[in-house]
Amino acid sequence: NAGVTQTPKFRVLKTGQSMTLLCAQDMNHEYMYWYRQDPGMGLRLIHYSVGEGTTAKGEVPDGYNVSRLKKQNFLLGLESAAPSQTSVYFCASIPGRRGIQETQYFGPGTRLLVL
Amino acid sequence: DQQVKQNSPSLSVQEGRISILNCDYTNSMFDYFLWYKKYPAEGPTFLISISSIKDKNEDGRFTVFLNKSAKHLSLHIVPSQPGDSAVYFCAASANDYKLSFGAGTTVTVRA
């Protein structure tokens, strides 16, 4: 049981390049989340998904797109990277049982540097 | 506008003493509060939580206190150990399966 995994661990992009970050979970969780962490800002929610085929915007969605074609995978895309997107990106998931407050399980993070 | 605030970016404490981390929130709809611990180059890991129907929750060396009228919660670590050196994030939820995080407090436990 690997939990939540993220690919890649580290990436350097040039401004204007595109890339996709992959999050995978093997816990059969319904809900998945993408956050970014910046110094002095804590973790901010980018997009999230409440089930396969669904996505929703979080607090800071601009410049990002997401897809949840399979329940176990949640992809985060940057179509045209900007230096402001330099950050550490974390994926998280929860079972999503109705009416139950659950803690989020986090992946190890992807460090992205946009030059 | 940050709804969850941790006003102390850092805390240094001697091994064996108590660490007290503070967190304030502004959204009165928050009803579930959590503390996460994060080591460098790793993802946050869940530490302890508290529901708004309680004012205290204890788990070993970790105790979280909630003061709803003041919109304030705190995390006590007693006794502090070197392995507790990490960044601690306070988070809150309004029963919508989303979390709002504070900026974090870096704890350093001195030998």
Short mmCIF file of C-alpha atoms in Angstrom, two decimals, chain B:
data_model
loop_
_atom_site.label_atom_id
_atom_site.label_comp_id
_atom_site.label_asym_id
_atom_site.label_seq_id
_atom_site.Cartn_x
_atom_site.Cartn_y
_atom_site.Cartn_z
CA ASP B 1 -7.67 36.85 2.96
CA GLN B 2 -6.31 34.12 5.17
CA GLN B 3 -9.01 32.60 7.34
CA VAL B 4 -6.53 30.65 9.45
CA LYS B 5 -3.58 32.47 10.95
CA GLN B 6 -0.48 31.30 12.74
CA ASN B 7 1.19 34.48 13.88
CA SER B 8 4.40 32.92 15.15
CA PRO B 9 6.60 31.82 12.24
CA SER B 10 9.03 30.07 14.57
CA LEU B 11 9.40 28.65 18.06
CA SER B 12 12.53 27.44 19.82
CA VAL B 13 12.19 25.26 22.91
CA GLN B 14 14.50 23.23 25.09
CA GLU B 15 14.19 19.47 25.06
CA GLY B 16 11.86 18.29 27.82
CA ARG B 17 9.98 21.58 28.07
CA ILE B 18 6.53 22.42 26.75
CA SER B 19 5.93 23.71 23.21
CA ILE B 20 2.82 25.81 22.71
CA LEU B 21 1.70 26.62 19.19
CA ASN B 22 -1.15 29.02 18.55
CA CYS B 23 -3.68 29.40 15.76
CA ASP B 24 -6.51 31.89 15.17
CA TYR B 25 -9.37 31.67 12.70
CA THR B 26 -11.95 34.08 11.38
CA ASN B 27 -14.59 31.88 9.76
CA SER B 28 -17.32 31.01 12.28
CA MET B 29 -18.46 28.16 10.03
CA PHE B 30 -15.31 26.15 10.78
CA ASP B 31 -16.26 23.12 12.87
CA TYR B 32 -13.29 20.78 12.55
CA PHE B 33 -9.69 21.66 13.29
CA LEU B 34 -6.49 19.77 12.64
CA TRP B 35 -2.77 20.02 13.19
CA TYR B 36 -0.33 18.65 10.63
CA LYS B 37 3.39 18.14 11.03
CA LYS B 38 5.81 18.48 8.15
CA TYR B 39 9.45 17.50 7.83
CA PRO B 40 11.62 18.94 5.02
CA ALA B 41 11.11 17.29 1.62
CA GLU B 42 8.09 15.33 2.88
CA GLY B 43 4.35 15.83 2.73
CA PRO B 44 2.37 16.97 5.78
CA THR B 45 1.26 14.21 8.11
CA PHE B 46 -1.77 14.33 10.36
CA LEU B 47 -1.03 14.89 14.03
CA ILE B 48 -4.24 15.55 15.97
CA SER B 49 -7.71 16.98 15.43
CA ILE B 50 -10.61 18.40 17.39
CA SER B 51 -14.29 18.85 16.64
CA SER B 52 -16.08 22.06 17.56
CA ILE B 53 -18.23 20.17 20.08
CA LYS B 54 -15.13 19.62 22.22
CA ASP B 55 -12.70 22.02 23.86
CA LYS B 56 -9.83 19.61 24.38
CA ASN B 57 -8.40 16.52 22.73
CA GLU B 58 -5.38 14.60 23.94
CA ASP B 59 -3.17 12.05 22.23
CA GLY B 60 -0.04 11.06 24.11
CA ARG B 61 2.27 14.05 24.33
CA PHE B 62 0.00 16.18 22.13
CA THR B 63 -3.03 18.13 23.34
CA VAL B 64 -5.15 20.50 21.29
CA PHE B 65 -7.32 23.12 22.99
CA LEU B 66 -10.18 24.93 21.28
CA ASN B 67 -11.70 28.23 22.43
CA LYS B 68 -14.64 28.83 20.10
CA SER B 69 -15.62 32.18 21.55
CA ALA B 70 -12.13 33.52 20.91
CA LYS B 71 -11.78 31.60 17.62
CA HIS B 72 -8.48 30.29 18.88
CA LEU B 73 -6.84 26.92 19.16
CA SER B 74 -3.51 25.80 20.50
CA LEU B 75 -1.32 22.73 20.37
CA HIS B 76 0.68 21.70 23.41
CA ILE B 77 3.58 19.27 23.12
CA VAL B 78 4.81 17.92 26.45
CA PRO B 79 7.60 17.03 26.80
CA SER B 80 9.22 18.31 23.61
CA GLN B 81 11.66 15.94 21.93
CA PRO B 82 14.28 16.51 19.20
CA GLY B 83 12.12 14.56 16.73
CA ASP B 84 9.41 17.18 17.18
CA SER B 85 11.51 19.70 15.25
CA ALA B 86 9.37 20.34 12.16
CA VAL B 87 6.89 22.76 10.65
CA TYR B 88 3.42 22.59 12.19
CA PHE B 89 0.36 23.64 10.22
CA CYS B 90 -3.00 24.46 11.69
CA ALA B 91 -5.98 23.69 9.41
CA ALA B 92 -9.74 24.11 9.60
CA SER B 93 -12.77 22.79 7.77
CA ALA B 94 -16.37 23.96 7.47
CA ASN B 95 -17.77 20.44 6.88
CA ASP B 96 -17.23 20.83 3.15
CA TYR B 97 -14.33 18.41 2.77
CA LYS B 98 -11.94 21.30 2.13
CA LEU B 99 -9.19 22.55 4.43
CA SER B 100 -7.91 26.07 5.02
CA PHE B 101 -4.34 26.14 6.28
CA GLY B 102 -2.31 28.54 8.33
CA ALA B 103 1.17 29.62 7.22
CA GLY B 104 2.91 27.24 9.61
CA THR B 105 5.17 27.49 12.66
CA THR B 106 8.69 26.07 12.56
CA VAL B 107 9.53 24.37 15.83
CA THR B 108 13.14 23.79 16.84
CA VAL B 109 13.80 21.63 19.88
CA ARG B 110 17.21 22.33 21.41
CA ALA B 111 19.12 19.59 23.20
#
